[in-house]
CSV table of N, CA and C in Angstrom, one decimal:
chain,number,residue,atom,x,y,z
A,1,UNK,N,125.5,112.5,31.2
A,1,UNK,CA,126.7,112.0,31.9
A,1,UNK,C,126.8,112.6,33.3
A,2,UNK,N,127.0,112.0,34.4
A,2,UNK,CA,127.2,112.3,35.6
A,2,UNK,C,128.8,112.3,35.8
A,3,UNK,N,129.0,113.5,36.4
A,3,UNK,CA,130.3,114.0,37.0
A,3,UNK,C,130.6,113.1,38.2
A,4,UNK,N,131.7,112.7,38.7
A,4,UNK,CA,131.8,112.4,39.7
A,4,UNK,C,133.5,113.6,40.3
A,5,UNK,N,133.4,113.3,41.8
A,5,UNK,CA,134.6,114.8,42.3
A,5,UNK,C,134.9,114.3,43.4
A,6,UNK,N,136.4,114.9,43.6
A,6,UNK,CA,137.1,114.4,44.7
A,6,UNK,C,138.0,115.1,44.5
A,7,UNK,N,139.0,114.8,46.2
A,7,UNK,CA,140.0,115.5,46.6
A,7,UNK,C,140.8,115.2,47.5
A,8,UNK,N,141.3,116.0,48.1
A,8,UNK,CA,142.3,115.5,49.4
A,8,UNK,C,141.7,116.3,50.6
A,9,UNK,N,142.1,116.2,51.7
A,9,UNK,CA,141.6,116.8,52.7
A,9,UNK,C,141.6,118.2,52.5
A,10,UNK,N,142.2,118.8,52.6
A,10,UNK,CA,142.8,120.4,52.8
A,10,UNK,C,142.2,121.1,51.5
A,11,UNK,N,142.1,120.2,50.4
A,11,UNK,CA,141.0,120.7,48.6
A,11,UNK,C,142.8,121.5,48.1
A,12,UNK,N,143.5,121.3,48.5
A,12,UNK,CA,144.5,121.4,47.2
A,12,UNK,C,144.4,121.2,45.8
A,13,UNK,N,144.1,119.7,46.3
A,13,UNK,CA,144.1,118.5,45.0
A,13,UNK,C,142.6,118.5,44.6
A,14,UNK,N,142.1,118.9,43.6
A,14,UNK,CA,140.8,117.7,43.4
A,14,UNK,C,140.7,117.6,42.1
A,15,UNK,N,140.1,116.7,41.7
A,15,UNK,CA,139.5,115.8,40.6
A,15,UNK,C,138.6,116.1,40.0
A,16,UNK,N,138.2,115.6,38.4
A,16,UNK,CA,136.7,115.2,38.4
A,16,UNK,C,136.9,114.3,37.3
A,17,UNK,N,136.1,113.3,37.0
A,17,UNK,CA,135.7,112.3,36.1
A,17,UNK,C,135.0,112.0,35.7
A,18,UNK,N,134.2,111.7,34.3
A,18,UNK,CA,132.5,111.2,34.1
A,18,UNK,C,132.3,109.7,34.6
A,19,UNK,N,131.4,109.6,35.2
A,19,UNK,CA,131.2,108.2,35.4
A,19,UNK,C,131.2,107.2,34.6
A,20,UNK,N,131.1,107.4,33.5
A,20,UNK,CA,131.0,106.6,32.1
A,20,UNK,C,132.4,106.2,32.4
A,21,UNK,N,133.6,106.9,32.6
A,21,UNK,CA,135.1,106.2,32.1
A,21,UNK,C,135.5,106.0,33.5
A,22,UNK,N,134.6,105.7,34.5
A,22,UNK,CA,135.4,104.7,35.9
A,22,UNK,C,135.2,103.3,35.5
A,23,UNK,N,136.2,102.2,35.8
A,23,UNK,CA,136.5,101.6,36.2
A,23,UNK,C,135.8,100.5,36.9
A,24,UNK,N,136.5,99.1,37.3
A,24,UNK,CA,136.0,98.1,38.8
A,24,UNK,C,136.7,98.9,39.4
A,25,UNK,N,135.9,99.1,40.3
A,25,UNK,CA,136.4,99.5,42.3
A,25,UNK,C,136.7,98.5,42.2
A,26,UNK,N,138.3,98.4,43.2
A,26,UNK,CA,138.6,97.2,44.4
A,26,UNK,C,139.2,97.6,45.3
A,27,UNK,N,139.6,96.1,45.8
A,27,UNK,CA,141.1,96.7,47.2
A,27,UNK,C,141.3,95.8,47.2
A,28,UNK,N,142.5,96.5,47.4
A,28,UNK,CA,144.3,95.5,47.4
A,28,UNK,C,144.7,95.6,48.7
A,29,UNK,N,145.1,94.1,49.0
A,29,UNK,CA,146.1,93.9,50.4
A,29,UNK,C,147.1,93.9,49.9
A,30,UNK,N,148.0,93.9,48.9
A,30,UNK,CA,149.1,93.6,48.8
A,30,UNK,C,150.0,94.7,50.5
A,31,UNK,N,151.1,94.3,50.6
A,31,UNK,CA,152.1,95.4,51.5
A,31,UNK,C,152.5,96.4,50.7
A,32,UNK,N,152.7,96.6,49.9
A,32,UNK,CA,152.8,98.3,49.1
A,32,UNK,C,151.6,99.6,49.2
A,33,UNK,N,150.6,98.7,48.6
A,33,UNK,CA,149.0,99.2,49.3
A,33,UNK,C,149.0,99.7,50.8
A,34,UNK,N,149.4,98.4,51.6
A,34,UNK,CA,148.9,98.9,52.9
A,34,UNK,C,149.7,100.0,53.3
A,35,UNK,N,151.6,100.0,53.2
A,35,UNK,CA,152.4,100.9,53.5
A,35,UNK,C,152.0,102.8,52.7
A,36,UNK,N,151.4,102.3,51.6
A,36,UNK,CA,151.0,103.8,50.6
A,36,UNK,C,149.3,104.0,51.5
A,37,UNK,N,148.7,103.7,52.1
A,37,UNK,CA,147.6,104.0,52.6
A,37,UNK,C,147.5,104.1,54.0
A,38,UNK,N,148.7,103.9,54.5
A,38,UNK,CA,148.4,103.4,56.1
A,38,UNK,C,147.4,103.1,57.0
A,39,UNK,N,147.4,101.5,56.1
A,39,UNK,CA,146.0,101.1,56.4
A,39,UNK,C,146.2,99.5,56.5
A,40,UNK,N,144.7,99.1,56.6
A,40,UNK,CA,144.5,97.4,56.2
A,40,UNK,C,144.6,97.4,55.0
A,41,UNK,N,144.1,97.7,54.1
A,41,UNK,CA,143.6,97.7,53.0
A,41,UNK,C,143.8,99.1,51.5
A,42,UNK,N,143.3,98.9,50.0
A,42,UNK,CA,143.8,100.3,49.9
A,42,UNK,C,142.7,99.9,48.8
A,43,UNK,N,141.4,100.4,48.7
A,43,UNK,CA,140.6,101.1,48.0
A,43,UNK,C,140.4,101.9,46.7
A,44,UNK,N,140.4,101.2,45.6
A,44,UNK,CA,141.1,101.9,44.8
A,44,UNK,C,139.6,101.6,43.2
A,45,UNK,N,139.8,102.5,42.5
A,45,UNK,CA,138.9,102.2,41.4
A,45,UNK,C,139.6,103.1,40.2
A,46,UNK,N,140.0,102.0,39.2
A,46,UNK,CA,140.6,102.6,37.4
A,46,UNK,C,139.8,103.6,37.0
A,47,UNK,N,140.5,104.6,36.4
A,47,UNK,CA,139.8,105.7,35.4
A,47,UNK,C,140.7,105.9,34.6
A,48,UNK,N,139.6,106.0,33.1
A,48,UNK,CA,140.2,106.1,32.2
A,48,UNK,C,141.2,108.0,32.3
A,49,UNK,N,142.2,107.3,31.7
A,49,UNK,CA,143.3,108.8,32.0
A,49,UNK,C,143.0,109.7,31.2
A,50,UNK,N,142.3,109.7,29.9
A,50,UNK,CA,141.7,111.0,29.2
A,50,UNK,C,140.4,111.7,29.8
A,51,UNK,N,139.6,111.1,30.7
A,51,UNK,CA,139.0,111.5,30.9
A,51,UNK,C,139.1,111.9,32.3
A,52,UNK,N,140.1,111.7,33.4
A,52,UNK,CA,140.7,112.1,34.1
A,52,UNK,C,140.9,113.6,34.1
A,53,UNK,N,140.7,115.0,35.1
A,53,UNK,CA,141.0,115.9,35.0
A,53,UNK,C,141.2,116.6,36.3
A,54,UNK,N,142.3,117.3,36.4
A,54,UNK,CA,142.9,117.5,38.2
A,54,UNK,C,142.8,119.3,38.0
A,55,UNK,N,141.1,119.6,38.7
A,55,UNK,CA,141.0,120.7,38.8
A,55,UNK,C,141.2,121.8,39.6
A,56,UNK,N,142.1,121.2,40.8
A,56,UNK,CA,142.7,121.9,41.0
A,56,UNK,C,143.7,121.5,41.5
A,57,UNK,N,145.0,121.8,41.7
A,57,UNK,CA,146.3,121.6,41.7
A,57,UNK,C,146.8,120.0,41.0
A,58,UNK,N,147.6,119.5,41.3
A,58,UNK,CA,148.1,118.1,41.0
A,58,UNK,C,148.5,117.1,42.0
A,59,UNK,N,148.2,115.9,42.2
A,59,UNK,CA,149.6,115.4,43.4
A,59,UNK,C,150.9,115.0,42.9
A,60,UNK,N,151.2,115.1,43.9
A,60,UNK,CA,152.9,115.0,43.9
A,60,UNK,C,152.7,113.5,43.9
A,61,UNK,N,153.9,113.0,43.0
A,61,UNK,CA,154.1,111.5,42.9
A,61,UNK,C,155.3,111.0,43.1
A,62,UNK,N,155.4,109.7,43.9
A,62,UNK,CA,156.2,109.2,44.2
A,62,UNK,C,156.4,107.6,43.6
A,63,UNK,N,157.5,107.4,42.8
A,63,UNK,CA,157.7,105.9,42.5
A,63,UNK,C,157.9,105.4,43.6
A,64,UNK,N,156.7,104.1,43.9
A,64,UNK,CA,156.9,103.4,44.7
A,64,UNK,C,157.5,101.9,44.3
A,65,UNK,N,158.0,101.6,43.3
A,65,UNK,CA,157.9,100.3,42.5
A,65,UNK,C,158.7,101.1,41.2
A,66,UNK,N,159.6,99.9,40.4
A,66,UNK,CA,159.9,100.2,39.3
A,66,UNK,C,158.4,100.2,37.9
A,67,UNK,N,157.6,100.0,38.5
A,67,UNK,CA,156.1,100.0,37.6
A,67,UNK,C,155.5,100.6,38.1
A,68,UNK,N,155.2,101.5,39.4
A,68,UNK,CA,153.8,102.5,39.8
A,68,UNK,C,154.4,103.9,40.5
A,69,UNK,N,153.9,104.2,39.9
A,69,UNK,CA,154.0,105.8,40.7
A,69,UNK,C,152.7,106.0,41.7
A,70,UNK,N,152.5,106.4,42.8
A,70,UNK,CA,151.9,106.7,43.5
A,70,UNK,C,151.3,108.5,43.9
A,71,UNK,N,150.2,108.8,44.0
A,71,UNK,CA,149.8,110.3,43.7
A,71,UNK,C,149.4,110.6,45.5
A,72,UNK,N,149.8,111.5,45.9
A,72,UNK,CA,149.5,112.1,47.0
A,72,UNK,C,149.3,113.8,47.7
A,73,UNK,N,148.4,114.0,47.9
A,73,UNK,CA,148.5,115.5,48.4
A,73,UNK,C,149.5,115.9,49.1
A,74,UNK,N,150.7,116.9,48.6
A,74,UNK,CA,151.8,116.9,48.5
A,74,UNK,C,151.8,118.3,50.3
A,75,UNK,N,150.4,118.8,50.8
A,75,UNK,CA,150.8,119.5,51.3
A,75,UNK,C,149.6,119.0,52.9
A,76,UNK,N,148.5,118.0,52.3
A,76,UNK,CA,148.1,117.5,53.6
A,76,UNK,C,148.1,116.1,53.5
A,77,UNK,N,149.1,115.1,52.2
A,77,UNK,CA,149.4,114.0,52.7
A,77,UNK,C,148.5,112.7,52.2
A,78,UNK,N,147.3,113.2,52.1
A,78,UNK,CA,146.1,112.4,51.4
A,78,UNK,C,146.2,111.5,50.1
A,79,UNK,N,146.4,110.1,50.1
A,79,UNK,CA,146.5,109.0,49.5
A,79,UNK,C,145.7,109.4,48.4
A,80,UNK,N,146.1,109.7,46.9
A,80,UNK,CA,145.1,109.9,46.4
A,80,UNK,C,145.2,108.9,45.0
A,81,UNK,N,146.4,108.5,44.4
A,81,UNK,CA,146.4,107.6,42.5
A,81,UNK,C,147.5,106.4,43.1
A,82,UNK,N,147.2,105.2,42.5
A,82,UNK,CA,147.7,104.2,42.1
A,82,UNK,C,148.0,104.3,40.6
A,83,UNK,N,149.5,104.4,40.1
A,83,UNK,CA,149.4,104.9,38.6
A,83,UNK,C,150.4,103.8,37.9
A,84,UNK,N,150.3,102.5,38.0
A,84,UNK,CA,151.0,101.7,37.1
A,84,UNK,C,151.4,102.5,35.4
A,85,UNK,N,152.6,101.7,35.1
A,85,UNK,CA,153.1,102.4,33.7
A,85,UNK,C,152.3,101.2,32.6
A,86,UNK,N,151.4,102.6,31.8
A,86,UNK,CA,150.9,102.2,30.6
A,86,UNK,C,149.6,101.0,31.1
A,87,UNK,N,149.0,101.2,32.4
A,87,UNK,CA,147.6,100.9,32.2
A,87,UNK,C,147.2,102.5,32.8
A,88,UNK,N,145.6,102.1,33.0
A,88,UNK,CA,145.1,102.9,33.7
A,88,UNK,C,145.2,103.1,35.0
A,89,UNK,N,145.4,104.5,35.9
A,89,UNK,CA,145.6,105.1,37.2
A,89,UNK,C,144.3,104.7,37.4
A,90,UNK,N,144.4,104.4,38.8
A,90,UNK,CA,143.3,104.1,40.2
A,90,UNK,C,143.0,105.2,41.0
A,91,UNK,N,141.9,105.8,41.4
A,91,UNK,CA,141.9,107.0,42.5
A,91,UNK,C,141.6,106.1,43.3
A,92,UNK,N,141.7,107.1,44.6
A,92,UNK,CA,141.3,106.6,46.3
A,92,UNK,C,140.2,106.5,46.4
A,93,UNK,N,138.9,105.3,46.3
A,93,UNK,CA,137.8,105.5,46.5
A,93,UNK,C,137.6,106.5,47.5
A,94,UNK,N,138.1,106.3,48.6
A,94,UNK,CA,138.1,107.6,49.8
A,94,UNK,C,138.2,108.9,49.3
A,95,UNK,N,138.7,109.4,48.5
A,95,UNK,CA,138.7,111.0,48.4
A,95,UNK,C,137.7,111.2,47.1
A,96,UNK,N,136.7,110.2,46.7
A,96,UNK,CA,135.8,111.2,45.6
A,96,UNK,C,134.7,111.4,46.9
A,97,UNK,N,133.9,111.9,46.6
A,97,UNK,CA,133.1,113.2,47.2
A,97,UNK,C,132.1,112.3,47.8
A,98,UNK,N,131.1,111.5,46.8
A,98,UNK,CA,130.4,110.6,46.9
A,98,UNK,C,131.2,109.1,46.7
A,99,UNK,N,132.1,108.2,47.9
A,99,UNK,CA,132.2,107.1,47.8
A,99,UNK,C,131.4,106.0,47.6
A,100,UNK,N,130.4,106.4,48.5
A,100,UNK,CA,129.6,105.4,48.5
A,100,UNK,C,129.3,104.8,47.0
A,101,UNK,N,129.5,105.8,45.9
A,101,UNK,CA,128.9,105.1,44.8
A,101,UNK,C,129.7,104.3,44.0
A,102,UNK,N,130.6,104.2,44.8
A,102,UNK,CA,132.3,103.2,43.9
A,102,UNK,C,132.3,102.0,45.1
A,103,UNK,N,131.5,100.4,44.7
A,103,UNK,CA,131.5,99.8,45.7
A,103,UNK,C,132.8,98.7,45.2
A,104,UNK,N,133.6,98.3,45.9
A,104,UNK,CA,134.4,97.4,45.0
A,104,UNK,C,133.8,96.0,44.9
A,105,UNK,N,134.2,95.8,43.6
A,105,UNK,CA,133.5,94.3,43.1
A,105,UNK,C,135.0,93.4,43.3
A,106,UNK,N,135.7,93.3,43.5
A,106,UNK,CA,136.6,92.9,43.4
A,106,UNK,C,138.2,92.6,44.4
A,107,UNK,N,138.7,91.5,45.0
A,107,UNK,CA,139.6,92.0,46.3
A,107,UNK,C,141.2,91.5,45.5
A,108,UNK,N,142.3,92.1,45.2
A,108,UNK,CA,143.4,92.0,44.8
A,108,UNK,C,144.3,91.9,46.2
A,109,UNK,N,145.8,90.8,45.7
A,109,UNK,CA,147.1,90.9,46.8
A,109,UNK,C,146.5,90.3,48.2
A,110,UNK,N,145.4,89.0,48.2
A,110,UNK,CA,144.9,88.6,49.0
A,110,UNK,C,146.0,87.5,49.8
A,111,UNK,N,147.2,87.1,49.1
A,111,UNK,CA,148.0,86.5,49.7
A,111,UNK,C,148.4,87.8,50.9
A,112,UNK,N,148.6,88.7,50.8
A,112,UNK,CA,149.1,89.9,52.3
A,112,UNK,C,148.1,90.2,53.1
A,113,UNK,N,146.6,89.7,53.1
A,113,UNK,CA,145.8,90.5,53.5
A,113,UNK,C,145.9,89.9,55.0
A,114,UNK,N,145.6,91.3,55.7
A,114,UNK,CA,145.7,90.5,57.0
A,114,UNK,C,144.9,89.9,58.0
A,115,UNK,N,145.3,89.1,59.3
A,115,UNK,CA,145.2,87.6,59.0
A,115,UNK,C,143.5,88.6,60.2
A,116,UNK,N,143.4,89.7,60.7
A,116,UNK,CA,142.3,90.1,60.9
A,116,UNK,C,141.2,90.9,60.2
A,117,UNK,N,141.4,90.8,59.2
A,117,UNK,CA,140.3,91.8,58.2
A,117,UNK,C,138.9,90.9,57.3
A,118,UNK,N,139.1,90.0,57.9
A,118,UNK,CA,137.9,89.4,57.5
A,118,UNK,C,137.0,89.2,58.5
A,119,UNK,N,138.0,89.4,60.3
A,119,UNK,CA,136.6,88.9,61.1
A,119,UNK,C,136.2,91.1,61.7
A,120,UNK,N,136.5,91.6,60.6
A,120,UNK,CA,135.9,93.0,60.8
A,120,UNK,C,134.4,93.2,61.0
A,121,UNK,N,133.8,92.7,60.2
A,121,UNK,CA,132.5,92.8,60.4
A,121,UNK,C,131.6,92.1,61.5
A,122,UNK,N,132.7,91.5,62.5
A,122,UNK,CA,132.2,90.7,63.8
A,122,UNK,C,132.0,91.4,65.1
A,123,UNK,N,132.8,92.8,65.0
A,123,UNK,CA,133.4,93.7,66.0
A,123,UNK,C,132.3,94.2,66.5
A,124,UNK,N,132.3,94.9,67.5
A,124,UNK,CA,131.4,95.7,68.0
A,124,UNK,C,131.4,97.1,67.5
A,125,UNK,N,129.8,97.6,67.2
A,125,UNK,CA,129.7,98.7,66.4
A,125,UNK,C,129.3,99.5,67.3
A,126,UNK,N,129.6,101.3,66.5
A,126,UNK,CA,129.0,102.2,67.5
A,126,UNK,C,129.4,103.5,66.7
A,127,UNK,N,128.2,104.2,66.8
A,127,UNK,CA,128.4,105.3,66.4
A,127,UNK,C,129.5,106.2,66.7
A,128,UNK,N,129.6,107.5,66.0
A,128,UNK,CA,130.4,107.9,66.4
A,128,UNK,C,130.4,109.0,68.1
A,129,UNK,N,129.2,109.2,68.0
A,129,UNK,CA,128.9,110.3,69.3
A,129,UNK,C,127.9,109.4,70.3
A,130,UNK,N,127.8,107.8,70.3
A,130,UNK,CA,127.3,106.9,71.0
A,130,UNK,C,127.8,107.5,72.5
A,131,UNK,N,128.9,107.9,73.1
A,131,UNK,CA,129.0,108.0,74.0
A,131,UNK,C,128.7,109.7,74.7
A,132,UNK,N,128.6,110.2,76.2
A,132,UNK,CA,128.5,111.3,76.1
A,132,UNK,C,129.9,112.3,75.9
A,133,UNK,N,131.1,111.5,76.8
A,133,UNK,CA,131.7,112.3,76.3
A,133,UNK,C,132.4,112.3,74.6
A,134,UNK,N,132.1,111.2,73.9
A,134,UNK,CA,132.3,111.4,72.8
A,134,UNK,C,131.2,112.8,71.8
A,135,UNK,N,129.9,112.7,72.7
A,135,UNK,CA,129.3,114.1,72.1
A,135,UNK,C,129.6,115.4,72.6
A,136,UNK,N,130.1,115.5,73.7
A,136,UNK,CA,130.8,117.0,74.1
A,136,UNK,C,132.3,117.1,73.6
A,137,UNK,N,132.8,116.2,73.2
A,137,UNK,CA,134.2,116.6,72.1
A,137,UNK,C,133.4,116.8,71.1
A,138,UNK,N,132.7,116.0,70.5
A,138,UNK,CA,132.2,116.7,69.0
A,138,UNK,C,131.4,117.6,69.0
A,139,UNK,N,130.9,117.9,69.6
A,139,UNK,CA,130.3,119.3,69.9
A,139,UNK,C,131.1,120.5,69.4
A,140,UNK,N,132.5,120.3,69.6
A,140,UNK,CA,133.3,121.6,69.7
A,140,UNK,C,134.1,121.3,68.8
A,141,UNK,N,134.1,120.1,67.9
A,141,UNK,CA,135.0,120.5,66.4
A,141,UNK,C,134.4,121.1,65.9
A,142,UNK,N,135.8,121.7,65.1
A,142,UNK,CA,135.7,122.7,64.0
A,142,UNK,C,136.2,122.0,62.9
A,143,UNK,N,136.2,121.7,61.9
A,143,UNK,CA,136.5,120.7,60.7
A,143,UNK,C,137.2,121.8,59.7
A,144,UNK,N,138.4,121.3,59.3
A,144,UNK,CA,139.4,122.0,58.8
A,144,UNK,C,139.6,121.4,57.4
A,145,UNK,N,138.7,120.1,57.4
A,145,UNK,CA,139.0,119.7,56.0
A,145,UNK,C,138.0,120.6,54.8
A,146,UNK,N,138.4,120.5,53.5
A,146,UNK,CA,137.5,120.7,52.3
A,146,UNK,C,136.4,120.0,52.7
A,147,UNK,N,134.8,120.7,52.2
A,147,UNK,CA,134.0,119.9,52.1
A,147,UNK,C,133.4,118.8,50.7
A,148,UNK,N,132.8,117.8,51.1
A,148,UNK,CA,132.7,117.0,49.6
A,148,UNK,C,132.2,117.5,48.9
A,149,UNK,N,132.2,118.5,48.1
A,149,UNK,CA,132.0,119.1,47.2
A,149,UNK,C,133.1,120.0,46.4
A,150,UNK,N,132.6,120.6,45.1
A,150,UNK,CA,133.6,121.4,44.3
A,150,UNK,C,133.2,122.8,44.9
A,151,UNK,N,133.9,123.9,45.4
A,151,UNK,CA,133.7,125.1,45.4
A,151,UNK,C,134.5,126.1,44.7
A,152,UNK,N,134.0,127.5,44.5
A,152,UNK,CA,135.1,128.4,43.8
A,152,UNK,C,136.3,129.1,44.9
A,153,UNK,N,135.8,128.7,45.8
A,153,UNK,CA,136.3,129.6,47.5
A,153,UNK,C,137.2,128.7,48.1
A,154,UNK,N,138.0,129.1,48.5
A,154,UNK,CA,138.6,127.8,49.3
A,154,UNK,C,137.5,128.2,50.9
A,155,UNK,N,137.3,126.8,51.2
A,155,UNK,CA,136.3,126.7,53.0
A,155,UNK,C,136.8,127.3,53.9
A,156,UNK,N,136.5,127.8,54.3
A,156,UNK,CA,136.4,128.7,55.4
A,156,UNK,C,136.9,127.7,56.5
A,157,UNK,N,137.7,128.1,57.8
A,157,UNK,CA,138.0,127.0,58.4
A,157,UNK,C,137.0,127.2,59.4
A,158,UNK,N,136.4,125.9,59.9
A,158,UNK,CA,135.4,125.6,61.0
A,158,UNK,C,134.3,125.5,60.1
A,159,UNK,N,133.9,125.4,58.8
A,159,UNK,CA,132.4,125.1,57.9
A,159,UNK,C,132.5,123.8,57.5
């Protein structure tokens, strides 16, 4: 069985799941989504709740709807469960460790989606340190978030 892990920025919160009990990845445009993600979009993939386990701390949940409660890192803020009553909770594809391996097969709430998020992939691309002075700012962060991984330490700030 392969573990999968995640968290919130700051690693208050993290997770872990076997792969066997995730879910379809999707994303939902509905306006609840976008307002709970502050986003276009909100990225989300079902896991089974027994096999669901919050290794370290919990989020804080907020009913957003008389049917969903919503799970968020309660101390850096980080979008983390979509939790409808009596199906299965959705994590943030964004905060497992390895996203890349949760691709969504699937788009929900496409009547809200908005009216530019399809011609996204037409934009002009660019790295992130493409420019110079975008490489002498990055040069000199220091990253304050958890790193994607599980540690026993909390990170050291600037690792």
């Amino acid at each position: 069985m392969t573990r999968l892990t995640g968290g919130c920025q700051c690693g208050a919160v993290r997770f872990a799941v076997e792969e066997e009990a995730v879910g379809t990845a999707s994303i939902c445009h509905c306006r609840m989504c976008q307002k709970a993600f502050g986003s276009f979009f909100a990225p989300l993939v079902s896991v089974d709740p027994g096999a669901l386990a919050w290794t370290r701390g919990e989020p804080r949940r907020w009913r957003s709807s008389n049917h969903v409660r919503r799970g968020f890192c309660a101390d850096c803020g980080t979008p983390l469960t979509y939790e409808p009553d009596g199906d299965w909770p959705a994590i943030a594809i964004g905060a497992f460790d390895r996203p890349e391996r949760l691709a969504p097969a699937i788009q929900y709430g496409t009547e809200a989606e908005l009216p530019y998020v399809a011609g996204l992939p037409s934009l002009p691309r660019r790295s992130t340190g493409d420019t110079v002075a975008a490489a002498a700012w990055l040069g000199d962060i220091r990253s304050f978030q958890h790193p994607d991984r599980d540690t026993d330490t909390w990170p050291e700030q600037g690792t």
